[in-house]
Amino acid sequence: MIILVLIFLISFSLAVQLMTVEENFVSVVEIEGESLKSTLDLVLPFTPMKGVVLSDKAYFVTTTGIVEYDLKRKKIDRELKIRAENLKWEDEKLVVLSKKKVLIVDPITFDYETIDLQEDPTDVERFEDYWIVSHGRYISLIRNDEEYWKIESNSDIIGISVNKGKKSLSGITKGGTLFIVDLENPLTPKVVYFTDIEELREVEWLGDFLFVFSRNKILVMSTIKLNSLKVVKEYTLSSMVSSIVKTDDSLFFTAGTTLYRVDVSLLMKKLGVARKIFLVSAPSSKLTVPGELLWKIDLDSEVRAPVTVGDGFIVLADVEGLVHVLSISGKKLWSYKTGFVITAPPRVFMGRVYVTSWDDHLYALSLSGHLLWKVRLDADVSKSFEVNSQGVYVSTDGGEAYLIDHESNILWQFKDDDWISTGIAVDDRGTVYFGTSRSLYSLYPNGTVRWKTDIGYLLTTRPVVIEDYVFVGSNSGWLFCVDRSTGGVIWKEKFPLTLNTELFAHGKHLVMNTEEGVYIVDLQGGVNKIISAVSPSPVVVSKEGYLFFVSNGILYSYTFDGQKRWEERVGETNSAPALGEERVVVATREGIVYCFFDKVYSQ
């Protein structure tokens, strides 16, 4: 007897629902934590093989094609007579894997577009505006019937998985090869890693970790360096892993007759009995529109620090010194208490959460909420800091700058006569930039002075690097453009800057919040656009060029040319919204966290 489990998520609910299938008998089971509760039993007039559930509609693969089934009225609404091997939900469309083709089906009209292939497709993923399809020994990047590139493997590719946040593709072959493709530039992919693993079955990303399934083993690999993966955890099960599905913040899989769940903390739990599972879920229970509220939660404490969105989770910090980690669906995963107020945004890097507090410490926490280490500094850290593969770069309120590696060792410490007044910025070469009470500094990666430029004003914005220029704002309203190599001032322009002004780079433009609204400025200091708003919060810009900010308690989204897309009331905040995983997240001074849907990605 084979039991199939179909999974779908209900919007505004923190519980996951499973639909267990035995032949044509189905039962909906709700999972919250580790408890299971049956909510619905149905007998279908067919045996489902694959499926996708959208609210009260279910789309199933059967022996005759695709069936649309109304779960409330318990009847078949429509049928699409096509050969179907698999069914996925991508980019608000039903994606059908068929014989030598992929069909992109509109769930409302049932109209479809076809991607024709030379071989049978084995998997398909959506990345930005492209479809990535594995077929035979090839992976292709396709848009509008045009194939932009094709990667050939040494044997048939049996599965692929895309990490949109890391802009990376993982794949596995029938011959036992795991490989990683860098998609930083989607049109020029780079195969950066490959290795051989016996009996590969499937590969999936969860946050910054790569899960590799092979028979009765699961390897969890750190991807801190895409060209040098390391196994950080290994699970050995009593039976062979038979099927795997992924939701927003968890992986579900079966081994023998046991259903397991593992979340971003890498904790694995047994949930119940199932022999086989497959995904029958959309990100929400209905087709969402930009600006739609997905959920909100009250933290009961003021939040001043900007929110951080990771892969599958959200990190917040409040004025009571608590670090909160939520799932992408709004469930509280854990909290950690530091010694005092937190105002700098938390940073997430390779399975760790880094937090600075007004208790003079830098904290490194695991994704399960455990303290890995903490380092005492010379003073509080209230300003934003940076993290990369070298370590954590911080500037303290005592006026010192540090680089601390990921094992808590202080690699260098810098102090000069000037008091450091801004957060730290680090460019792609490891060069460090920060502002002081009078000057703009640049340090070499080893912490020695590269150049120092006397500005003559208190600098208040964290420096931003665009191409060959460094930009920084002052308390007097002057915006400075400085040569990245020499530190020479190229130009300065006066703007209605405030102490809450932050600079954001998008392409060859600066976006900044001012007293009068949001300014979009080119690299020569020319004003391209002003979006009028009353003392707006700092602005965040998505990869697509959409602007998000809060003014007078209202969250706004604008196009880059100044056209309003949507607005929603949230309450007052001094921090920029956060973007990630098709979510826009805002935390208010009252401690209420709002999560809205929008089809956007962070830069």
XYZ file of C-alpha atoms in Angstrom:
603
model
C 0.000 0.000 0.000
C 1.469 3.364 -1.057
C 0.469 6.496 0.797
C 0.946 9.807 -0.977
C 1.095 13.082 0.913
C 0.169 16.327 -0.783
C 1.311 19.526 0.871
C -0.126 23.016 0.675
C 0.144 26.204 2.715
C -2.778 28.289 3.887
C -2.236 32.049 3.844
C -2.538 33.772 7.227
C -2.146 30.393 8.950
C 1.061 29.251 10.595
C 0.133 25.589 10.160
C 1.068 23.453 7.183
C -1.588 21.142 5.782
C -0.920 17.735 4.287
C -3.242 15.794 2.055
C -2.570 12.090 2.480
C -3.567 9.933 -0.462
C -4.189 6.204 -0.479
C -5.322 5.196 -3.951
C -8.219 7.642 -4.478
C -8.991 8.259 -0.781
C -7.590 11.561 0.514
C -7.441 13.111 3.971
C -6.375 16.653 4.792
C -4.143 16.708 7.871
C -3.038 19.919 9.569
C 0.484 20.061 11.003
C 1.402 22.642 13.619
C 4.648 21.944 15.392
C 4.730 18.167 15.729
C 0.981 17.595 16.097
C -1.269 16.234 13.329
C -4.997 16.904 13.037
C -7.312 15.542 10.352
C -9.713 18.159 8.924
C -11.160 16.636 5.742
C -11.777 13.231 4.118
C -12.591 12.798 0.433
C -12.957 10.020 -2.120
C -11.753 11.179 -5.542
C -13.060 9.692 -8.816
C -9.436 9.111 -9.904
C -6.032 8.352 -8.407
C -3.853 11.495 -8.241
C -0.159 11.156 -9.093
C 1.045 14.745 -8.712
C -0.719 17.955 -7.809
C -0.929 21.610 -6.846
C -3.491 23.109 -4.451
C -4.632 26.737 -4.709
C -7.204 27.625 -2.068
C -10.203 25.342 -2.654
C -8.980 24.287 -6.108
C -6.659 21.352 -6.676
C -4.865 20.495 -9.908
C -3.879 16.843 -10.242
C -1.891 14.761 -12.697
C -3.899 11.682 -13.687
C -3.531 9.013 -16.354
C -5.593 11.154 -18.744
C -4.005 14.579 -18.159
C -4.506 17.515 -15.776
C -7.693 17.672 -13.697
C -9.007 20.756 -11.897
C -10.912 19.565 -8.822
C -13.101 21.680 -6.530
C -12.403 20.519 -2.967
C -15.478 22.248 -1.519
C -18.024 21.042 -4.041
C -16.218 17.710 -4.442
C -16.379 17.655 -8.227
C -14.200 17.912 -11.322
C -14.427 21.377 -12.877
C -12.186 21.046 -15.938
C -9.767 18.667 -17.627
C -6.770 19.297 -19.845
C -6.157 16.275 -22.058
C -2.376 16.252 -22.285
C 0.320 13.792 -21.363
C 1.744 14.856 -18.002
C 4.686 13.356 -16.091
C 4.988 15.993 -13.370
C 3.346 19.210 -12.214
C 4.866 22.228 -10.443
C 3.750 25.687 -9.362
C 6.126 28.413 -10.585
C 5.616 32.132 -11.186
C 1.828 31.946 -10.603
C 1.538 29.299 -13.325
C 1.019 25.549 -13.501
C 4.128 24.033 -15.060
C 3.595 20.640 -16.693
C 6.473 18.350 -17.656
C 5.378 16.358 -20.684
C 6.932 14.352 -23.524
C 9.759 16.503 -24.971
C 8.032 19.683 -23.863
C 7.139 21.896 -20.912
C 3.692 23.486 -20.766
C 3.159 26.778 -18.904
C -0.542 26.747 -17.996
C -2.622 29.703 -16.801
C -4.717 28.279 -13.905
C -7.544 30.728 -14.602
C -8.003 30.312 -18.368
C -6.306 26.929 -18.850
C -4.489 28.427 -21.854
C -0.870 27.381 -22.125
C 2.446 28.136 -23.783
C 4.833 25.391 -24.849
C 8.600 25.040 -24.538
C 9.676 22.428 -27.096
C 12.745 20.314 -26.332
C 14.832 17.617 -28.001
C 14.678 15.374 -24.918
C 12.143 14.707 -22.165
C 12.325 17.329 -19.383
C 13.244 16.118 -15.894
C 12.901 19.378 -13.962
C 12.161 23.072 -14.392
C 12.795 26.156 -12.251
C 11.938 29.843 -12.601
C 14.816 32.339 -12.235
C 14.186 36.033 -12.757
C 12.510 36.258 -16.197
C 13.827 32.923 -17.441
C 12.942 29.245 -17.321
C 15.757 26.858 -16.454
C 14.971 23.380 -17.794
C 16.887 20.124 -17.388
C 16.387 17.693 -20.271
C 18.535 14.702 -21.071
C 22.177 15.631 -20.436
C 21.450 19.342 -20.760
C 20.337 22.378 -18.777
C 18.947 25.278 -20.823
C 18.077 28.887 -20.056
C 14.944 29.780 -22.015
C 12.742 32.851 -22.447
C 10.082 33.492 -25.082
C 11.031 30.336 -27.019
C 14.664 31.492 -27.229
C 17.404 29.309 -25.752
C 20.133 31.591 -24.375
C 22.588 28.885 -23.343
C 22.910 25.163 -22.802
C 25.166 23.320 -20.326
C 26.048 19.710 -21.091
C 26.700 17.106 -18.402
C 28.454 13.748 -18.590
C 25.168 11.888 -17.992
C 21.433 12.559 -17.788
C 20.442 15.274 -15.313
C 17.796 14.019 -12.888
C 17.133 17.145 -10.832
C 17.931 20.842 -10.389
C 17.296 23.443 -7.685
C 17.729 27.231 -7.798
C 18.649 29.474 -4.864
C 17.374 32.886 -5.962
C 19.017 34.686 -3.052
C 22.459 33.262 -3.783
C 21.869 33.349 -7.554
C 23.023 29.769 -7.826
C 21.850 26.553 -9.450
C 22.541 23.078 -8.116
C 22.036 19.930 -10.130
C 22.556 16.182 -9.931
C 23.126 13.593 -12.638
C 22.216 9.958 -13.069
C 25.931 9.168 -13.004
C 26.306 10.574 -9.471
C 27.678 14.085 -10.065
C 26.630 17.068 -7.947
C 27.424 20.427 -9.540
C 26.952 24.135 -8.798
C 26.407 26.878 -11.392
C 26.959 30.556 -10.539
C 24.080 32.633 -11.977
C 25.271 36.066 -10.843
C 24.960 37.014 -14.495
C 22.175 34.757 -15.808
C 23.424 35.054 -19.389
C 26.980 33.926 -18.578
C 26.691 30.921 -16.227
C 29.803 29.512 -14.595
C 30.140 25.934 -13.380
C 32.111 26.555 -10.172
C 31.947 23.206 -8.385
C 31.346 19.510 -8.979
C 31.891 16.302 -7.043
C 30.813 12.664 -7.199
C 28.334 11.216 -4.676
C 26.901 7.727 -4.922
C 23.186 7.072 -5.485
C 22.071 10.678 -5.781
C 18.304 11.130 -5.642
C 17.545 14.823 -5.171
C 19.055 18.173 -4.197
C 17.352 21.143 -2.513
C 18.393 24.492 -1.056
C 17.150 25.540 2.378
C 18.421 28.968 3.300
C 22.183 29.034 2.800
C 22.494 25.255 3.034
C 22.374 22.673 0.285
C 20.666 19.368 1.127
C 21.907 16.434 -0.930
C 19.791 13.264 -0.755
C 21.349 9.905 -1.611
C 19.508 6.687 -0.789
C 19.318 6.603 3.061
C 21.696 9.519 3.679
C 21.283 13.275 3.704
C 24.317 15.537 3.411
C 23.934 19.171 4.507
C 26.561 21.312 2.797
C 27.748 24.810 3.627
C 27.897 27.082 0.594
C 30.008 29.863 2.096
C 32.205 29.388 -0.977
C 30.319 28.106 -3.994
C 33.501 26.619 -5.415
C 34.349 24.707 -2.233
C 31.337 23.145 -0.502
C 31.775 21.548 2.916
C 29.602 18.963 4.652
C 28.444 20.423 7.991
C 25.868 17.787 8.947
C 24.983 14.251 7.910
C 21.836 12.270 8.630
C 21.697 8.488 8.254
C 18.220 6.968 8.121
C 17.083 3.384 8.593
C 15.371 3.331 5.203
C 15.883 4.823 1.777
C 14.668 8.384 1.248
C 11.806 8.061 -1.212
C 10.523 11.595 -1.835
C 11.250 15.184 -0.864
C 9.237 18.407 -0.962
C 10.026 21.968 0.037
C 7.885 24.704 1.584
C 8.894 28.261 2.493
C 10.930 27.365 5.566
C 11.106 23.566 5.744
C 11.912 20.389 3.879
C 9.596 17.379 4.202
C 10.774 13.919 3.203
C 9.965 10.271 3.757
C 12.113 7.260 4.551
C 10.328 3.934 4.717
C 6.978 4.754 6.326
C 8.162 7.787 8.330
C 7.536 11.422 7.454
C 10.258 13.865 8.545
C 10.583 17.617 8.674
C 13.751 19.742 8.880
C 13.766 23.546 9.155
C 16.399 26.268 8.750
C 17.823 25.453 12.197
C 18.771 22.001 10.770
C 16.696 20.220 13.422
C 15.043 17.073 12.051
C 11.734 15.864 13.511
C 9.495 12.857 12.913
C 5.934 13.901 12.087
C 4.026 10.714 11.372
C 3.454 7.950 8.858
C 3.753 8.362 5.088
C 5.400 6.367 2.343
C 5.585 9.035 -0.320
C 5.085 12.806 -0.489
C 4.936 15.427 -3.203
C 4.320 19.144 -3.242
C 0.774 20.317 -3.791
C 1.192 23.843 -2.489
C 1.467 27.406 -3.608
C 3.148 30.152 -1.583
C -0.335 31.164 -0.475
C -3.813 29.702 -0.640
C -4.903 32.099 -3.356
C -3.435 34.079 -6.203
C -1.868 37.064 -4.475
C -1.413 40.591 -5.778
C 1.363 43.088 -4.967
C 0.689 44.862 -1.678
C -1.514 42.129 -0.236
C -1.002 41.554 3.496
C 0.136 37.989 4.136
C 0.431 38.222 7.920
C 1.300 40.467 10.849
C 2.617 39.746 14.330
C 3.011 41.843 17.496
C 6.405 41.597 19.241
C 5.223 43.738 22.187
C 8.394 45.827 22.028
C 9.649 48.790 20.003
C 11.768 47.923 16.964
C 14.361 50.454 15.802
C 16.726 48.177 13.892
C 15.953 47.409 10.239
C 14.587 43.938 9.504
C 16.732 41.295 7.794
C 15.166 38.704 5.473
C 17.101 35.471 4.949
C 16.296 32.404 2.906
C 13.229 31.018 4.647
C 13.318 33.206 7.763
C 13.185 36.782 9.077
C 15.417 38.321 11.766
C 14.384 41.278 13.939
C 15.831 42.952 17.021
C 14.041 45.172 19.553
C 14.998 47.861 22.073
C 14.869 45.346 24.919
C 17.834 43.539 23.388
C 15.857 40.568 22.077
C 16.688 38.947 18.751
C 13.597 37.384 17.164
C 13.688 34.873 14.312
C 10.457 34.177 12.434
C 9.715 31.778 9.633
C 8.815 33.341 6.296
C 5.192 32.471 7.101
C 5.300 34.482 10.364
C 5.807 31.729 12.917
C 8.077 32.544 15.871
C 11.022 30.156 15.723
C 13.129 31.446 18.623
C 14.358 34.490 20.550
C 17.705 35.327 22.119
C 18.331 37.945 24.829
C 21.382 40.201 24.558
C 22.527 42.616 27.235
C 20.928 45.862 26.047
C 19.279 47.827 23.226
C 19.805 46.779 19.593
C 19.580 49.415 16.846
C 21.905 48.051 14.135
C 20.331 45.660 11.620
C 21.175 41.987 12.242
C 23.192 40.279 9.533
C 22.804 36.702 8.292
C 25.778 34.935 6.774
C 26.249 31.242 6.073
C 24.009 29.802 8.732
C 24.771 32.403 11.391
C 23.015 35.476 12.744
C 25.314 38.336 13.757
C 24.008 40.990 16.140
C 25.557 44.016 17.847
C 24.183 45.489 21.054
C 24.607 48.538 23.243
C 26.192 46.200 25.788
C 29.558 46.537 23.924
C 29.328 43.051 22.375
C 29.173 41.401 18.972
C 27.161 38.160 19.059
C 27.282 35.169 16.719
C 24.178 32.958 16.944
C 23.321 29.712 15.201
C 20.133 29.443 13.152
C 18.687 27.378 15.991
C 19.157 30.299 18.417
C 22.229 29.138 20.330
C 25.105 31.450 21.219
C 28.220 30.427 19.288
C 30.411 33.183 20.697
C 30.454 36.835 21.666
C 33.249 39.402 21.620
C 33.559 42.413 23.886
C 34.459 45.634 22.071
C 35.585 49.029 23.367
C 32.061 50.533 23.274
C 28.478 50.113 22.054
C 27.726 49.358 18.408
C 24.642 51.270 17.296
C 25.476 51.671 13.595
C 25.190 49.237 10.699
C 28.000 46.766 10.110
C 29.111 44.443 7.300
C 29.787 40.713 6.980
C 31.639 38.814 4.255
C 33.777 35.693 3.975
C 36.633 37.424 5.826
C 34.559 38.243 8.891
C 32.505 40.986 10.550
C 33.379 44.679 10.120
C 32.072 46.950 12.893
C 32.540 50.544 14.026
C 31.823 51.302 17.668
C 30.390 54.374 19.344
C 33.804 54.737 20.974
C 35.251 55.550 17.563
C 37.092 52.324 16.727
C 36.795 49.964 13.766
C 37.295 46.192 13.894
C 37.515 43.166 11.655
C 36.568 40.012 13.562
C 36.749 36.644 11.826
C 34.019 34.002 11.984
C 35.759 32.238 14.878
C 35.683 35.413 17.082
C 39.342 36.404 16.552
C 40.065 40.131 16.181
C 42.103 40.379 12.964
C 42.683 44.100 13.205
C 41.562 47.146 15.182
C 41.753 50.742 13.937
C 41.581 54.039 15.825
C 42.539 57.557 14.791
C 42.054 61.030 16.194
C 38.662 61.362 14.485
C 35.537 59.787 15.979
C 33.876 57.299 13.607
C 30.361 58.596 13.000
C 28.954 56.236 10.342
C 28.488 52.560 9.733
C 31.109 50.631 7.807
C 30.984 49.805 4.091
C 33.138 47.156 2.398
C 33.521 46.873 -1.377
C 34.034 43.759 -3.486
C 37.820 44.067 -3.098
C 37.698 44.046 0.698
C 38.448 47.771 0.945
C 36.818 49.446 3.955
C 35.109 52.871 4.028
C 33.639 54.922 6.888
C 32.992 58.520 7.850
C 34.114 60.435 10.924
C 33.495 63.791 12.569
C 35.473 65.509 9.780
C 36.845 62.978 7.308
C 36.146 60.064 4.994
C 38.487 57.099 5.461
C 39.466 54.198 3.251
C 41.384 51.252 4.724
C 43.187 48.432 2.987
C 41.820 44.921 3.699
C 44.517 44.566 6.391
C 43.180 47.583 8.322
C 45.853 50.149 7.412
C 44.993 53.582 6.026
C 44.644 53.700 2.244
C 43.591 57.314 2.119
C 41.930 59.958 4.295
C 39.976 62.895 2.892
C 39.225 65.955 5.006
C 35.559 66.802 4.405
C 35.141 69.438 7.088
C 31.697 68.258 8.193
C 30.273 65.545 10.425
C 29.504 62.620 8.117
C 26.214 60.887 8.923
C 25.455 58.346 6.175
C 27.191 55.044 5.645
C 29.348 55.389 2.505
C 28.088 53.813 -0.723
C 30.371 52.629 -3.534
C 29.238 52.794 -7.171
C 31.763 52.025 -9.901
C 34.801 54.316 -9.306
C 33.068 56.593 -6.807
C 32.316 56.722 -3.088
C 29.309 58.732 -1.888
C 28.678 60.019 1.636
C 26.318 62.557 3.219
C 26.889 65.052 6.026
C 24.893 66.733 8.785
C 25.096 69.996 6.848
C 23.183 68.539 3.905
C 26.174 68.238 1.590
C 26.430 65.056 -0.470
C 30.029 64.284 -1.475
C 31.287 62.262 -4.433
C 34.850 61.034 -3.870
C 37.272 59.217 -6.161
C 37.383 55.591 -5.027
C 41.117 55.211 -5.725
C 42.553 58.508 -4.475
C 39.962 59.939 -2.103
C 39.838 63.209 -4.004
C 36.519 65.092 -3.875
C 35.009 65.134 -7.374
C 31.883 67.130 -6.554
C 29.537 68.085 -3.745
C 25.867 69.056 -3.881
C 23.514 70.305 -1.191
C 20.293 68.383 -0.449
C 17.719 68.516 2.380
C 19.380 65.579 4.151
C 18.361 64.575 7.685
C 20.043 62.579 10.437
C 17.890 59.639 9.287
C 19.017 59.871 5.654
C 20.525 56.725 4.158
C 21.980 56.200 0.693
C 20.974 53.265 -1.495
C 22.695 52.314 -4.755
C 20.726 51.088 -7.751
C 22.593 50.795 -11.022
C 24.191 54.151 -11.753
C 21.950 56.056 -9.359
C 21.764 56.995 -5.705
C 18.406 56.855 -3.941
C 18.084 58.766 -0.670
C 15.394 59.848 1.749
C 15.367 63.550 2.584
C 13.205 65.996 4.489
C 11.232 66.750 1.308
C 10.865 63.227 -0.050
C 12.825 60.635 -1.986
C 15.556 61.863 -4.334
C 16.995 59.843 -7.217
C 20.401 61.261 -8.138
C 22.802 60.339 -10.943
C 26.559 59.913 -10.544
C 27.163 63.556 -11.460
C 24.838 64.860 -8.750
C 21.959 65.633 -11.068
C 18.472 65.083 -9.679
C 16.570 62.664 -11.922
C 13.414 62.418 -9.839
C 11.851 63.623 -6.607
C 9.010 61.631 -5.044
C 7.274 63.968 -2.623
C 6.784 62.513 0.855
C 6.839 63.803 4.426
C 10.080 62.788 6.177
C 10.168 59.317 4.625
C 12.047 56.410 6.120
C 15.200 55.171 4.399
C 14.444 53.614 1.017
C 15.116 50.111 -0.255
C 15.138 49.373 -3.991
C 14.402 45.944 -5.423
C 16.395 44.331 -8.192
C 13.536 45.210 -10.544
C 13.877 48.914 -9.667
C 10.854 49.296 -7.385
C 11.182 51.678 -4.429
C 9.788 50.953 -0.950
C 9.607 53.384 1.983
C 7.314 54.497 4.813
C 5.956 58.033 5.225
C 3.348 59.179 7.760
C 2.752 55.570 8.746
C 2.043 54.381 5.185
C 4.187 51.886 3.276
C 4.622 52.997 -0.343
C 5.881 51.219 -3.436
C 6.911 53.276 -6.478
C 8.440 52.549 -9.852
C 11.874 54.025 -10.507
C 10.327 56.742 -12.676
C 8.057 57.860 -9.828
C 4.751 56.081 -10.500
C 2.970 54.805 -7.391
C 2.355 51.030 -7.456
C 0.563 50.479 -4.137
C 0.287 51.728 -0.555
C -0.733 50.192 2.780
C -1.005 51.686 6.266
C 1.422 50.143 8.775
C 2.394 52.724 11.403
C 5.473 54.824 12.062
C 9.008 53.534 11.555
C 12.466 55.028 11.098
C 13.842 51.987 9.274
C 13.772 50.906 5.653
C 11.496 48.017 4.668
C 13.208 44.692 3.950
C 12.844 42.607 0.781
C 13.280 38.919 0.107
C 11.515 35.787 -1.162
C 8.689 37.814 -2.755
C 8.046 39.490 0.585
C 8.132 43.099 1.803
C 8.570 43.237 5.581
C 8.183 46.291 7.828
C 8.612 46.581 11.603
C 7.052 49.597 13.323
C 7.949 51.520 16.467
C 5.040 49.779 18.202
C 6.674 46.414 17.544
C 4.195 45.190 14.938
C 5.723 43.316 12.013
C 3.879 43.373 8.681
C 4.603 41.043 5.765
C 3.234 41.906 2.305
C 3.411 40.003 -0.957
C 5.174 41.511 -3.948
C 6.997 39.812 -6.780
C 10.329 41.476 -6.030
C 13.840 40.382 -5.145
C 16.566 42.074 -3.131
C 19.705 43.302 -4.873
